[in-house]
């Protein structure tokens, strides 16, 4: 009967990607750090990653992965033992190994063979690693076994399996090897010895205190049994005695391998008891032989603190919570219509519970942005090396959380911005020194929460934007006319126009005018915005603002005309009665007010939405909103208050509509439009600036 390994392979691929990502980060940290203690820990982490991938790949028969990781592990073992330094060429070799290893794992998992190019890469990497190996002779096994090829035998076999103390620390678990053996043989019996602990040997959770004796029957030869333990043989003592060699003296000689030889006899006694007649055939590996049934129940409870969940299942949960919010609002409205106080109180409690469920569900999708930021260490290293520049990447706010959907969609825009910052922004070492700057340029990735948004800043200390050059190229490309007057911020934003580039020549990194327009398009598709702040000669800063989540938000509702509209509650600063702030005559033909000595642009939503009929000045309300550093006022008819908002995307028909970002369903069943606050503020500011220019 064949065994379906698809689920296990999927887990292996996922875990291998994490291990390779950790390995890459450790390598890059080593390159940037000179501290010996930190390097030792990094080398151990890299070794564990390679060793674990090699062992797991061997269990699935992924031979190309095994061959690459084996030779990489051999050289790294020399480094770990202090026989060789982790030089920059060797470090680069391990970075390339990680890249190819991931490709080979994905190919093997999908049951595909490597391409000719990948096989050439594999041969080249193996050849480069071979140059680092002093002694090309194959390592001697630690297994005291005969070299005689045994013929298949059906008698009782004996194995003494003693993992060394560091086996767990090196990323290997002995149990899967025993489990695998159980699939290859029949009537497997296992006796486990646990080294007793005392004051002289305190417990270390990363150390192994186990040793195993095994009896079984098989028709396979000794070579086949040895292959079961192929990937742990360097981390354990393994004595295999076929039936022909399974004598009393040979078994007793295995006592010398035990950490406590005096305990060998008692462990052997446990094993021989298994030869007594039983009611059912032995199946030692159906349960964990290391723990009793009582202990096994405890282990199940505490076996894992994390749980992998498919993103699709999580998205379905969020959708269902959203529908529950809509239904809860509808039910609450009906409860108020009945006037039943008991029912209204019960609905208020239910509403709070739904809100808690909403918040908890959304937190499930929140992940730290640090993992995304760490991926760019390699990008910065490779691009700066290719361009002959020295660039140091600084990461601030790596623990800032955002929706996983954003993490996936913001990665490409950040990639383009970083590559452009290194190529166009940061100068060569000679140019920087001539300008009185340090030879090494600084590139900073920063993330933080602000006004209900997540802000990502990409800042460099390079030469900054040359606005005159940008303006000239924009006029040359027909993006604007020569008579067009633009402010500094508007000129900076021209770099995001399709086809725009100031590069003198096309390179493998930039110059074709694609990339930055994708940045703006992707960010705006997430209801976000992009700003550029630059000072010539000192550097540039690109600021990306994104909402915290795409699905369910706390909203603030108001009415304009006969329709209800919603904006994110986090963008609301305060609400005022318009007539209490300014008289009608003072704002006649104006779109700004003086609010506490601050000039505040505002926009009448009735005018924006083309509603000709006006209402009395005393009935209008002013909602002051803020997005980033920009503030403006929205003049509305009436305020409805806070509202849990389930964001529903609009169809293609509404794509390109300014100031609208989505829709939601109210408790009454009506549809309310969700407004884009950043677009509204920009519209209000533009109208104010145009009015000022006329005067």
PDB file of C-alpha atoms in Angstrom, residues 454-550:
ATOM      1  CA  UNK A 454       0.513  52.205   8.945  1.00  0.00           C
ATOM      2  CA  UNK A 455       3.327  54.361   7.608  1.00  0.00           C
ATOM      3  CA  UNK A 456       6.360  52.937   5.802  1.00  0.00           C
ATOM      4  CA  UNK A 457       9.261  55.302   5.164  1.00  0.00           C
ATOM      5  CA  UNK A 458      12.185  54.601   2.815  1.00  0.00           C
ATOM      6  CA  UNK A 459      14.910  57.181   3.371  1.00  0.00           C
ATOM      7  CA  UNK A 460      18.402  57.548   1.908  1.00  0.00           C
ATOM      8  CA  UNK A 461      21.187  60.080   2.484  1.00  0.00           C
ATOM      9  CA  UNK A 462      22.076  60.326  -1.190  1.00  0.00           C
ATOM     10  CA  UNK A 463      22.028  63.202  -3.654  1.00  0.00           C
ATOM     11  CA  UNK A 464      18.287  63.832  -3.495  1.00  0.00           C
ATOM     12  CA  UNK A 465      15.974  64.608  -6.416  1.00  0.00           C
ATOM     13  CA  UNK A 466      17.046  67.116  -9.037  1.00  0.00           C
ATOM     14  CA  UNK A 467      13.717  68.897  -9.556  1.00  0.00           C
ATOM     15  CA  UNK A 468      14.896  70.939 -12.546  1.00  0.00           C
ATOM     16  CA  UNK A 469      16.002  67.745 -14.298  1.00  0.00           C
ATOM     17  CA  UNK A 470      12.715  65.994 -13.418  1.00  0.00           C
ATOM     18  CA  UNK A 471      10.697  68.942 -14.727  1.00  0.00           C
ATOM     19  CA  UNK A 472      12.697  69.128 -17.962  1.00  0.00           C
ATOM     20  CA  UNK A 473      12.301  65.376 -18.593  1.00  0.00           C
ATOM     21  CA  UNK A 474       8.552  65.545 -17.831  1.00  0.00           C
ATOM     22  CA  UNK A 475       8.107  68.366 -20.381  1.00  0.00           C
ATOM     23  CA  UNK A 476      10.251  66.452 -22.904  1.00  0.00           C
ATOM     24  CA  UNK A 477       8.077  63.342 -22.475  1.00  0.00           C
ATOM     25  CA  UNK A 478       4.868  65.359 -22.796  1.00  0.00           C
ATOM     26  CA  UNK A 479       3.707  64.604 -19.264  1.00  0.00           C
ATOM     27  CA  UNK A 480       3.154  68.310 -18.581  1.00  0.00           C
ATOM     28  CA  UNK A 481       3.264  71.478 -20.654  1.00  0.00           C
ATOM     29  CA  UNK A 482       6.051  74.052 -20.340  1.00  0.00           C
ATOM     30  CA  UNK A 483       3.532  76.644 -19.098  1.00  0.00           C
ATOM     31  CA  UNK A 484       2.326  74.374 -16.314  1.00  0.00           C
ATOM     32  CA  UNK A 485       3.276  75.601 -12.824  1.00  0.00           C
ATOM     33  CA  UNK A 486       3.942  72.911 -10.218  1.00  0.00           C
ATOM     34  CA  UNK A 487       4.871  72.997  -6.558  1.00  0.00           C
ATOM     35  CA  UNK A 488       7.885  71.083  -5.241  1.00  0.00           C
ATOM     36  CA  UNK A 489       5.813  68.140  -3.925  1.00  0.00           C
ATOM     37  CA  UNK A 490       3.999  67.816  -7.257  1.00  0.00           C
ATOM     38  CA  UNK A 491       7.317  67.807  -9.132  1.00  0.00           C
ATOM     39  CA  UNK A 492       8.607  65.043  -6.850  1.00  0.00           C
ATOM     40  CA  UNK A 493       5.532  62.930  -7.596  1.00  0.00           C
ATOM     41  CA  UNK A 494       6.317  63.009 -11.336  1.00  0.00           C
ATOM     42  CA  UNK A 495       8.778  60.143 -10.761  1.00  0.00           C
ATOM     43  CA  UNK A 496       5.719  57.877 -10.383  1.00  0.00           C
ATOM     44  CA  UNK A 497       4.361  58.707 -13.857  1.00  0.00           C
ATOM     45  CA  UNK A 498       4.324  55.789 -16.360  1.00  0.00           C
ATOM     46  CA  UNK A 499       7.400  55.735 -18.586  1.00  0.00           C
ATOM     47  CA  UNK A 500       9.204  58.425 -16.606  1.00  0.00           C
ATOM     48  CA  UNK A 501      12.947  58.032 -15.999  1.00  0.00           C
ATOM     49  CA  UNK A 502      15.882  60.412 -15.608  1.00  0.00           C
ATOM     50  CA  UNK A 503      18.476  57.686 -16.191  1.00  0.00           C
ATOM     51  CA  UNK A 504      20.936  58.483 -18.976  1.00  0.00           C
ATOM     52  CA  UNK A 505      21.235  54.815 -19.958  1.00  0.00           C
ATOM     53  CA  UNK A 506      19.239  51.639 -19.480  1.00  0.00           C
ATOM     54  CA  UNK A 507      20.840  49.190 -17.038  1.00  0.00           C
ATOM     55  CA  UNK A 508      19.839  45.812 -15.625  1.00  0.00           C
ATOM     56  CA  UNK A 509      18.498  47.665 -12.586  1.00  0.00           C
ATOM     57  CA  UNK A 510      16.648  50.733 -13.911  1.00  0.00           C
ATOM     58  CA  UNK A 511      16.258  53.232 -16.714  1.00  0.00           C
ATOM     59  CA  UNK A 512      13.265  51.908 -18.645  1.00  0.00           C
ATOM     60  CA  UNK A 513      10.674  54.049 -16.867  1.00  0.00           C
ATOM     61  CA  UNK A 514       8.807  51.106 -15.368  1.00  0.00           C
ATOM     62  CA  UNK A 515       8.595  50.202 -11.715  1.00  0.00           C
ATOM     63  CA  UNK A 516       7.826  53.448  -9.923  1.00  0.00           C
ATOM     64  CA  UNK A 517       4.453  53.811 -11.666  1.00  0.00           C
ATOM     65  CA  UNK A 518       3.695  50.277 -10.461  1.00  0.00           C
ATOM     66  CA  UNK A 519       4.538  51.433  -6.929  1.00  0.00           C
ATOM     67  CA  UNK A 520       1.909  54.170  -7.010  1.00  0.00           C
ATOM     68  CA  UNK A 521      -0.711  51.967  -8.676  1.00  0.00           C
ATOM     69  CA  UNK A 522      -0.254  49.123  -6.172  1.00  0.00           C
ATOM     70  CA  UNK A 523      -0.320  51.423  -3.147  1.00  0.00           C
ATOM     71  CA  UNK A 524      -3.453  53.235  -4.334  1.00  0.00           C
ATOM     72  CA  UNK A 525      -5.156  49.884  -4.981  1.00  0.00           C
ATOM     73  CA  UNK A 526      -4.754  49.276  -1.228  1.00  0.00           C
ATOM     74  CA  UNK A 527      -6.469  52.628  -0.457  1.00  0.00           C
ATOM     75  CA  UNK A 528      -3.072  54.085   0.412  1.00  0.00           C
ATOM     76  CA  UNK A 529      -1.038  57.088  -0.686  1.00  0.00           C
ATOM     77  CA  UNK A 530       2.570  57.930  -1.590  1.00  0.00           C
ATOM     78  CA  UNK A 531       4.447  61.121  -0.711  1.00  0.00           C
ATOM     79  CA  UNK A 532       7.980  62.186  -1.626  1.00  0.00           C
ATOM     80  CA  UNK A 533      10.134  64.538   0.422  1.00  0.00           C
ATOM     81  CA  UNK A 534      13.578  65.361  -0.953  1.00  0.00           C
ATOM     82  CA  UNK A 535      16.393  67.851  -0.385  1.00  0.00           C
ATOM     83  CA  UNK A 536      19.028  68.138  -3.089  1.00  0.00           C
ATOM     84  CA  UNK A 537      22.384  66.922  -1.840  1.00  0.00           C
ATOM     85  CA  UNK A 538      20.991  65.500   1.416  1.00  0.00           C
ATOM     86  CA  UNK A 539      18.733  62.642   0.327  1.00  0.00           C
ATOM     87  CA  UNK A 540      15.134  61.601  -0.246  1.00  0.00           C
ATOM     88  CA  UNK A 541      12.311  60.086   1.758  1.00  0.00           C
ATOM     89  CA  UNK A 542       9.364  58.234   0.263  1.00  0.00           C
ATOM     90  CA  UNK A 543       6.386  57.844   2.597  1.00  0.00           C
ATOM     91  CA  UNK A 544       3.775  55.148   2.006  1.00  0.00           C
ATOM     92  CA  UNK A 545       0.556  55.293   4.034  1.00  0.00           C
ATOM     93  CA  UNK A 546      -1.782  52.308   4.187  1.00  0.00           C
ATOM     94  CA  UNK A 547      -4.966  51.577   6.147  1.00  0.00           C
ATOM     95  CA  UNK A 548      -4.547  49.016   8.926  1.00  0.00           C
ATOM     96  CA  UNK A 549      -6.948  46.558   7.321  1.00  0.00           C
ATOM     97  CA  UNK A 550      -8.942  46.135   4.124  1.00  0.00           C
TER      98      UNK A 550
END
